[in-house]
Short mmCIF file of C-alpha atoms and ligand atoms in Angstrom, two decimals:
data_model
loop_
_atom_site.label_atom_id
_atom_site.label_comp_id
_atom_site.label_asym_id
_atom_site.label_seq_id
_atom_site.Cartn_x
_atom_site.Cartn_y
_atom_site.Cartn_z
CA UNK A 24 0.00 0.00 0.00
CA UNK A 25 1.41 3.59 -0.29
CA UNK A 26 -0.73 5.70 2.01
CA UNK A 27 1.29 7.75 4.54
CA UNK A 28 -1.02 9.24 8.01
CA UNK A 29 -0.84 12.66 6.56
CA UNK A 30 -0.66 15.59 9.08
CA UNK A 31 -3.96 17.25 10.50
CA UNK A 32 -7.11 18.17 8.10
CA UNK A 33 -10.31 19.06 9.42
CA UNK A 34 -12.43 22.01 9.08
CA UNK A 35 -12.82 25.93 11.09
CA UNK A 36 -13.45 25.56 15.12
CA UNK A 37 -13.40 21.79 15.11
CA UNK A 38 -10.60 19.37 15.73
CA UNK A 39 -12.50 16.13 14.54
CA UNK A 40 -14.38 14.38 12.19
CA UNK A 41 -11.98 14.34 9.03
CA UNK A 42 -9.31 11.95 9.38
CA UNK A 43 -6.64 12.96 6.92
CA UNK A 44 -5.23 10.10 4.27
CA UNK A 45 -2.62 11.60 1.50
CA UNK A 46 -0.86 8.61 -0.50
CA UNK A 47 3.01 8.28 -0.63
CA UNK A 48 3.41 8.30 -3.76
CA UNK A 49 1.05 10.91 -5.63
CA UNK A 50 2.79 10.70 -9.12
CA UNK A 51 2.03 7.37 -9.61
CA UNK A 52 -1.46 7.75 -8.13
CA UNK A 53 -2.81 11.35 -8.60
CA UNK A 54 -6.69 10.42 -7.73
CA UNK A 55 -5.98 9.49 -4.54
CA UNK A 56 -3.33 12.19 -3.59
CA UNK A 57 -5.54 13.16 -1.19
CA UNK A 58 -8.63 10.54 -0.07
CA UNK A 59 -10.16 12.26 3.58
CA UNK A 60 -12.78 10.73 5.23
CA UNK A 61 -15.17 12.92 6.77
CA UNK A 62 -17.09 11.47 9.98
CA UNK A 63 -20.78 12.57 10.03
CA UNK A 64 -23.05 11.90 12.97
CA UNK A 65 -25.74 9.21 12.17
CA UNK A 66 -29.15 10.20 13.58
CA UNK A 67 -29.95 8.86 16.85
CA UNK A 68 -31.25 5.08 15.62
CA UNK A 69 -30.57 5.75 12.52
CA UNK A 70 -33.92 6.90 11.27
CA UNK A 71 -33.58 8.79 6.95
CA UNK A 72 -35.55 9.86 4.82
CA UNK A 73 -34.69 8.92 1.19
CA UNK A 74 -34.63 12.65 0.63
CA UNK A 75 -31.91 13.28 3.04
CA UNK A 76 -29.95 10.11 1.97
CA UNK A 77 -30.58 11.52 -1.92
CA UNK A 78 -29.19 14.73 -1.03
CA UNK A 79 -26.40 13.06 1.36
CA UNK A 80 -24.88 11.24 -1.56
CA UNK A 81 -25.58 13.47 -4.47
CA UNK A 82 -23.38 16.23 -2.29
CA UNK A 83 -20.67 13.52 -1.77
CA UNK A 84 -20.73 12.63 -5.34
CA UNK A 85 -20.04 15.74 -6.06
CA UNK A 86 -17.12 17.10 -3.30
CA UNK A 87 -15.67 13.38 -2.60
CA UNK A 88 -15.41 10.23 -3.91
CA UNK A 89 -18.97 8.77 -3.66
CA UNK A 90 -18.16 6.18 -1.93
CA UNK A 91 -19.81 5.75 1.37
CA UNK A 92 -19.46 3.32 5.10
CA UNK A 93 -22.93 3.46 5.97
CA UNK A 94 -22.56 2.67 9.28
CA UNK A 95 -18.74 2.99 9.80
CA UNK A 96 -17.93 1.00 13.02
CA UNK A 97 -18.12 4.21 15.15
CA UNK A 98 -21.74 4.61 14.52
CA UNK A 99 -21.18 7.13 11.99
CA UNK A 100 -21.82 7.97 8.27
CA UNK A 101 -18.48 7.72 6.77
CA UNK A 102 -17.62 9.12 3.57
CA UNK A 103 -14.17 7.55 2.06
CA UNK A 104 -12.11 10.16 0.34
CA UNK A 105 -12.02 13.67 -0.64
CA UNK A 106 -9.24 16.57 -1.30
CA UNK A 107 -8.47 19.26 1.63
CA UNK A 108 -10.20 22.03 -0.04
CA UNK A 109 -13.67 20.32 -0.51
CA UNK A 110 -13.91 19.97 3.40
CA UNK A 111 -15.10 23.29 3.95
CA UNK A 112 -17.53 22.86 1.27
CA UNK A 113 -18.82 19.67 2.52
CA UNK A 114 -19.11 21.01 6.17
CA UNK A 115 -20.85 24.09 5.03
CA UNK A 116 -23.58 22.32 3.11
CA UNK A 117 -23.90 19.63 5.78
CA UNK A 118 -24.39 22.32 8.40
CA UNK A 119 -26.92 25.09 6.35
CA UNK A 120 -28.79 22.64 4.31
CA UNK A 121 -28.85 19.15 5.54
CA UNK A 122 -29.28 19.75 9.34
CA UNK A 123 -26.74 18.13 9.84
CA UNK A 124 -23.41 17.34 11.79
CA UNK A 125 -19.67 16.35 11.75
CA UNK A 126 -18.73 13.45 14.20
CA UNK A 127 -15.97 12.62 16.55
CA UNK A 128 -13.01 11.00 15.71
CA UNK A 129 -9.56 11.27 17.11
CA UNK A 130 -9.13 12.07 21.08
CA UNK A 131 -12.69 13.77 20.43
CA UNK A 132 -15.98 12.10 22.39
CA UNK A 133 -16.99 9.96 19.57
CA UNK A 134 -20.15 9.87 18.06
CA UNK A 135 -22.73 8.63 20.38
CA UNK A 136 -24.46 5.49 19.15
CA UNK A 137 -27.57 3.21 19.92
CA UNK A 138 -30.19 0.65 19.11
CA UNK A 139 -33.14 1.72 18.06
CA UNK A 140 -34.69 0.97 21.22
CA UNK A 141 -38.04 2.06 22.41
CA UNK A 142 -39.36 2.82 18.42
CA UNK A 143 -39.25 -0.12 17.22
CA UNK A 144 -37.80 -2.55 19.15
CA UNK A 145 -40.24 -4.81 22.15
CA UNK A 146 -37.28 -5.57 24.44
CA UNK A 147 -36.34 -2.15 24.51
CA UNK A 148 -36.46 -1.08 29.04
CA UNK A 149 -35.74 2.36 27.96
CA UNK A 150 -35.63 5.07 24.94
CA UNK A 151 -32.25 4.97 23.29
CA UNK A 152 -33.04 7.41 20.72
CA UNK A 153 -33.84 10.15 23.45
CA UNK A 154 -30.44 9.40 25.75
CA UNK A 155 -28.43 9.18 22.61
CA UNK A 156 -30.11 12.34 21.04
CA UNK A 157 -29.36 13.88 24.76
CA UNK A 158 -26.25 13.45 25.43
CA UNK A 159 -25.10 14.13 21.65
CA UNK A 160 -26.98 17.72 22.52
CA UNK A 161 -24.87 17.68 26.12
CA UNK A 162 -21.62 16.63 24.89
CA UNK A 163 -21.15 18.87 22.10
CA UNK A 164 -17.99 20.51 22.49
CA UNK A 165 -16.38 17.46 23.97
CA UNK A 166 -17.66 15.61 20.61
CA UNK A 167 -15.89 17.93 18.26
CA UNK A 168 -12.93 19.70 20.47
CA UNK A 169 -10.21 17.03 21.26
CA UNK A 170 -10.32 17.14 25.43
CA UNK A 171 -9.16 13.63 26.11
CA UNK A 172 -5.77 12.25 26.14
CA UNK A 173 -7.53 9.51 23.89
CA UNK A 174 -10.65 8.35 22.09
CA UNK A 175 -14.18 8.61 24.32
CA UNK A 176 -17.33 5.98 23.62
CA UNK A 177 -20.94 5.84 24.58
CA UNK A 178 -23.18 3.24 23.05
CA UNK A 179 -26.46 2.35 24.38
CA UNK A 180 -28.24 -0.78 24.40
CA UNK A 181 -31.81 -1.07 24.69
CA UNK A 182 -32.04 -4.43 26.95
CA UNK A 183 -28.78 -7.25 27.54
CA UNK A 184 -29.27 -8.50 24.01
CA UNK A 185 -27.08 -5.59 23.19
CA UNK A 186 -27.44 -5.09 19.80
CA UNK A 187 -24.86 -2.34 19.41
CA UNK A 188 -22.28 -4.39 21.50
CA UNK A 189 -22.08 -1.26 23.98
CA UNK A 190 -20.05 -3.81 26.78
CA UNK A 191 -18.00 -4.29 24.47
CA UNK A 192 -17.33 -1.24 22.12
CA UNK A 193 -17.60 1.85 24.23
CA UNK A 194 -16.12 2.92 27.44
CA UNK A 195 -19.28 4.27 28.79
CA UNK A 196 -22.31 1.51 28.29
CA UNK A 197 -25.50 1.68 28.49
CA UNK A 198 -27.53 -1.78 28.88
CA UNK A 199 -31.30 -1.27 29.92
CA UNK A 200 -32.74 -3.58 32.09
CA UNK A 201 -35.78 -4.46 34.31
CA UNK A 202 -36.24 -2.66 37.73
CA UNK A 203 -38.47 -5.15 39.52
CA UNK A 204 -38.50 -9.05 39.44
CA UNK A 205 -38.79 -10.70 35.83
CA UNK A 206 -42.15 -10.80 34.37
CA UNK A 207 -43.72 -14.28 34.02
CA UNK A 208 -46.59 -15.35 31.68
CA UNK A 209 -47.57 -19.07 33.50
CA UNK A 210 -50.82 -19.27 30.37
CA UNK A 211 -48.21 -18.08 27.82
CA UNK A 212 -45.68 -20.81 29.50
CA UNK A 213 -48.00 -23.44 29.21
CA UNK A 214 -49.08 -22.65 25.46
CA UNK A 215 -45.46 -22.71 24.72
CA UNK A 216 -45.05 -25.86 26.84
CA UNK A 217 -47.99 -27.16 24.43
CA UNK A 218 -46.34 -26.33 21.34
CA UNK A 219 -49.52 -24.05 20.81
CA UNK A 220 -49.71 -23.61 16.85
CA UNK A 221 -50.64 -19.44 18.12
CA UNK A 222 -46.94 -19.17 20.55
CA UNK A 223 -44.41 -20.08 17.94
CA UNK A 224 -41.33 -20.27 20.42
CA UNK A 225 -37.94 -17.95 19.20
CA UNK A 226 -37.83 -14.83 18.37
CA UNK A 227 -35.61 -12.16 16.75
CA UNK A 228 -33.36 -13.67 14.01
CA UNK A 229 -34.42 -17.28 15.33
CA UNK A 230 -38.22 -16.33 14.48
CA UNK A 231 -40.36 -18.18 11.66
CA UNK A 232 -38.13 -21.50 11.13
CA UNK A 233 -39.03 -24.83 11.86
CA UNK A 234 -36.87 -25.56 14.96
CA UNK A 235 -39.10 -29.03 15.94
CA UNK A 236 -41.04 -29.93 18.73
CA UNK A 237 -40.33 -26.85 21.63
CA UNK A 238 -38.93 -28.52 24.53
CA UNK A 239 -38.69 -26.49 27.61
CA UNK A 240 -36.27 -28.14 29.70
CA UNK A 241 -33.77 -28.70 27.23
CA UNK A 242 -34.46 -25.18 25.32
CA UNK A 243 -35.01 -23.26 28.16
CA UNK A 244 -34.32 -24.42 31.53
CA UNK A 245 -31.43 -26.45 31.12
CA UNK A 246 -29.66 -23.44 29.43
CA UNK A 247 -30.68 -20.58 31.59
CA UNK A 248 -26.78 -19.60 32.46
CA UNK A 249 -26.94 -19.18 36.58
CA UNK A 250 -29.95 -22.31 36.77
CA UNK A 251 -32.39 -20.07 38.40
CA UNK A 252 -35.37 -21.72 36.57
CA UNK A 253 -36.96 -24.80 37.78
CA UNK A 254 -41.03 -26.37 36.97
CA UNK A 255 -43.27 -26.66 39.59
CA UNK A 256 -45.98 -28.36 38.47
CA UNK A 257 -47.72 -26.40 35.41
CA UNK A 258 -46.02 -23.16 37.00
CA UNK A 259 -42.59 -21.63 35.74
CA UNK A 260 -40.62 -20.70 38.93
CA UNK A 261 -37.31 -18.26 38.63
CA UNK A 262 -35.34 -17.39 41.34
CA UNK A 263 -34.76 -13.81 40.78
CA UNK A 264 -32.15 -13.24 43.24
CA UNK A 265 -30.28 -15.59 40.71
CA UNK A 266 -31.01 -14.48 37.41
CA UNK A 267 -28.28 -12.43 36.06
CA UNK A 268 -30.92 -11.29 33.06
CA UNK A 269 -29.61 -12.87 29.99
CA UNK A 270 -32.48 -12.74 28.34
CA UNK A 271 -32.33 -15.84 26.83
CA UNK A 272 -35.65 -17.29 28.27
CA UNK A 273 -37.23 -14.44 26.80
CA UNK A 274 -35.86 -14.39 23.33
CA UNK A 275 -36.76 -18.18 23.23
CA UNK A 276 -40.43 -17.63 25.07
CA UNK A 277 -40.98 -13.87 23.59
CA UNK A 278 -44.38 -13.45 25.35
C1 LIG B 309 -1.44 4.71 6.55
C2 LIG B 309 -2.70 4.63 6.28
C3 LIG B 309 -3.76 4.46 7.32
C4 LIG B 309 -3.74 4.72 8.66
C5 LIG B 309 -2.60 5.26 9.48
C6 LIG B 309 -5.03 4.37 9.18
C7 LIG B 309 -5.41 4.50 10.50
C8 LIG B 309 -6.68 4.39 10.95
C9 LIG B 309 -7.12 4.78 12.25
C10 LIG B 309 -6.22 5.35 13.33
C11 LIG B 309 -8.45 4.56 12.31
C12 LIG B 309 -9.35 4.84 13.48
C13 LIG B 309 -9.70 6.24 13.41
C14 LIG B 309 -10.39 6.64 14.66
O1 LIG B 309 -11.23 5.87 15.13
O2 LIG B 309 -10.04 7.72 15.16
C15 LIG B 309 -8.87 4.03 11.06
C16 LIG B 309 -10.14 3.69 10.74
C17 LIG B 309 -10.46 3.04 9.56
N1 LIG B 309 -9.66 2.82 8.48
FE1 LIG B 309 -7.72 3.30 8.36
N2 LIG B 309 -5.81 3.89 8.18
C18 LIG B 309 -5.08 3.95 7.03
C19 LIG B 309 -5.47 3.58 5.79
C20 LIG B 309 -6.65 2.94 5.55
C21 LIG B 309 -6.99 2.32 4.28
C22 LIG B 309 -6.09 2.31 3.06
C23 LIG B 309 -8.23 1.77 4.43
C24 LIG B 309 -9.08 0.98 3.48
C25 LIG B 309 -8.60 0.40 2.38
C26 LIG B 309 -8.68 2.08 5.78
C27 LIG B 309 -9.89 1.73 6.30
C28 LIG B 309 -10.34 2.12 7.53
C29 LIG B 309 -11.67 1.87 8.02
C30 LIG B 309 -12.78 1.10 7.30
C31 LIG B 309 -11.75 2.45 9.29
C32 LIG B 309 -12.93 2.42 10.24
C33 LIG B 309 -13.87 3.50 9.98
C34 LIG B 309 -15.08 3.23 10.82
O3 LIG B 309 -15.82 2.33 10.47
O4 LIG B 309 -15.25 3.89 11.84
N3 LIG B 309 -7.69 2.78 6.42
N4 LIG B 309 -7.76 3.91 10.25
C1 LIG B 310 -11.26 -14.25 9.84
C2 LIG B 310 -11.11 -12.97 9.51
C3 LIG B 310 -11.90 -11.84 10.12
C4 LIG B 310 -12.57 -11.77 11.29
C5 LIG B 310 -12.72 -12.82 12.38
C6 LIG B 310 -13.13 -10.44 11.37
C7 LIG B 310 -13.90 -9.96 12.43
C8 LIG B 310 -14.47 -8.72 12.49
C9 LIG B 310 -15.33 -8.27 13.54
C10 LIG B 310 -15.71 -9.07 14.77
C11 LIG B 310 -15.70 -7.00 13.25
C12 LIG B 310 -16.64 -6.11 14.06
C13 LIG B 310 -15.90 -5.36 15.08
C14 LIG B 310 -16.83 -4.42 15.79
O1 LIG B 310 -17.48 -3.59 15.11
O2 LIG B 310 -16.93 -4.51 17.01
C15 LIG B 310 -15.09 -6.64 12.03
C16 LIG B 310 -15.24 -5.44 11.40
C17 LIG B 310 -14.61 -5.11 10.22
N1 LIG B 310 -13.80 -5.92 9.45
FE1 LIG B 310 -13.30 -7.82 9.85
N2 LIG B 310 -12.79 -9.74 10.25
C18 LIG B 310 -12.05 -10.56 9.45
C19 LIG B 310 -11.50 -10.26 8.22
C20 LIG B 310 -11.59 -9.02 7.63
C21 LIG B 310 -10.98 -8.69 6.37
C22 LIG B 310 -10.15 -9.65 5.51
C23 LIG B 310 -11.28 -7.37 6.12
C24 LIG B 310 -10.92 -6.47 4.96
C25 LIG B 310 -10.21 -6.82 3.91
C26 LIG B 310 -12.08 -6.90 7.23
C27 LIG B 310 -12.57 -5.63 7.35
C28 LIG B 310 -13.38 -5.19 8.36
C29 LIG B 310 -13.94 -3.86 8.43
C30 LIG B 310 -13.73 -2.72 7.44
C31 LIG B 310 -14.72 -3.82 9.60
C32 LIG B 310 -15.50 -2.63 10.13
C33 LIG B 310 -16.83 -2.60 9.52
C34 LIG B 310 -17.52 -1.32 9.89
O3 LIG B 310 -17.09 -0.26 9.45
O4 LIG B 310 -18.49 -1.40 10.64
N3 LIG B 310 -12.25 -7.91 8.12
N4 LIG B 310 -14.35 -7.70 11.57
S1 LIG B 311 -30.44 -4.12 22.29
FE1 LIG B 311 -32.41 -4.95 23.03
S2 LIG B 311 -33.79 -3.16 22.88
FE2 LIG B 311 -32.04 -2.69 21.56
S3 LIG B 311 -32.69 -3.40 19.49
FE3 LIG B 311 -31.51 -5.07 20.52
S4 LIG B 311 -33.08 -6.40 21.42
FE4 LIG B 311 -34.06 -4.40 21.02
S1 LIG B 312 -33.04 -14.06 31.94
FE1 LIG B 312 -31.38 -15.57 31.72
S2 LIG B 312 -30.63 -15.85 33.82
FE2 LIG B 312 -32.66 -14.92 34.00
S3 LIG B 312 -34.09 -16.66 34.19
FE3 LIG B 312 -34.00 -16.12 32.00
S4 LIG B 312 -32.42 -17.52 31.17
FE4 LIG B 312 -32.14 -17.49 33.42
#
């Protein structure tokens, strides 16, 4: 490869979001002389309209590359690749037209990211998209003025299913959870325990396939992680002190 980490780029008042690539050798390889990319913050649970995402890449077709990381690891939009003096121009357009943002990169706060929580998602014990969209609002200056001797993550998760991998992608993570004692269903139980045609067990990405007979103990019960759960009789019985919330009963018995 001949790239070389090219000095600082980035645009007036901020000291993040572009992350500056020039190539080694930019006689051989005068396209890519210069090849930015430009950070931009992803809306809280990543909710577009195809109008935005029309303008989005018709703009970056025009100042950069038109090539696009949508979602870059961070959370963010990424566009790969554009010269210094388009940066300004991207910014400026991003900022007065499209409502929208550069995000962190460097020792800035980085981008805050989530699931989409409470809008869409069942599990959800809290709304992502309004802590996310809060403490983007809070954490402004930290998110695009370098105050950290290094790189800063928050990334919320809705429930321990942790579909943004907050534990184990962010320095500051957010897992919702249940305040009281888990929630049992003994009816629901029991027409799951019946393999009742109307409480298809599995949920999620495990939903709609033909998994056999539903078996309880061995599905269940036998693979709750701490062994809180037990039968008594018809009745489900979980020892909540025990149960470190896995969720896996409830992804497997979604009601
Ligand atoms: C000498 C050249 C390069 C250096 C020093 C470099 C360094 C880095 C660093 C430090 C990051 C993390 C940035 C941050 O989180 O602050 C990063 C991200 C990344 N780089 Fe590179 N990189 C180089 C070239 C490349 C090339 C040539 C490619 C692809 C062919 C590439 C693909 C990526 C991708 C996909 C990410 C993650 C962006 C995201 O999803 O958040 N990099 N790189
Ligand atoms: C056996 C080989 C590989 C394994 C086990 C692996 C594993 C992973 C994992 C676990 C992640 C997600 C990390 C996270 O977001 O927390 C990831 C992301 C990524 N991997 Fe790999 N990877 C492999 C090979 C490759 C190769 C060959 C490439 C490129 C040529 C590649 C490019 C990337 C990029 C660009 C991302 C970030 C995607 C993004 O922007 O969200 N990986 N990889
Ligand atoms: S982490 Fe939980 S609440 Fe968030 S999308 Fe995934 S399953 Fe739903
Ligand atoms: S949430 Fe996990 S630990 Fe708690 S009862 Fe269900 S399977 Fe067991």
């Amino acid at each position: 490869t001949h790239w070389k980490h090219g000095g600082i780029v980035g645009v007036f008042g901020y000291g993040g979001g572009v992350i500056g690539r020039y190539c080694d050798q930019p006689g051989m390889f005068p396209g890519v002389e210069h090849f930015h990319t430009m950070r931009v913050n992803q809306p809280a649970g990543k909710y577009y309209t195809t109008d935005y995402l029309r303008q989005l890449t018709k703009l970056w077709d025009m100042r950069g590359s038109g090539m696009t990381n949508m979602h870059g690891a961070t959370g963010d939009i990424i566009l790969l690749g554009t010269t210094t003096p388009q940066l300004e121009e991207v910014f400026w357009e991003l900022t007065h037209n499209l409502d929208q943002d550069l995000g962190g990169s460097g020792s800035n706060l980085r981008t805050p990211a989530d699931c989409l929580g409470s809008s869409r998602c069942e599990y959800a014990c809290y709304d992502t998209n309004a802590l996310c969209h809060f403490l983007t609002n809070e954490y402004q200056d930290e998110l695009h003025r370098p105050a950290f001797p290094y790189k800063f993550k928050f990334k919320l998760d809705g429930c321990p299913n942790g579909c943004v991998a907050s534990i184990a992608r962010s320095d500051m993570s957010f897992i919702g959870t249940w305040k009281d004692n888990i929630k049992i269903d003994q009816d629901a139980v029991n027409k799951y325990i019946e393999n009742d045609a109307a409480y298809p067990a599995n949920a999620g990405a495990h939903k709609g396939r033909d998994w056999g007979p539903f078996d309880i103990q061995k599905e269940v019960i036998n693979l709750c992680p701490t062994g809180c759960m037990k039968m008594d009789g018809k009745e489900l019985k979980i020892d909540n002190p025990n149960c470190n919330r896995c969720m896996h009963c409830i992804n497997v018995m979604p009601r």
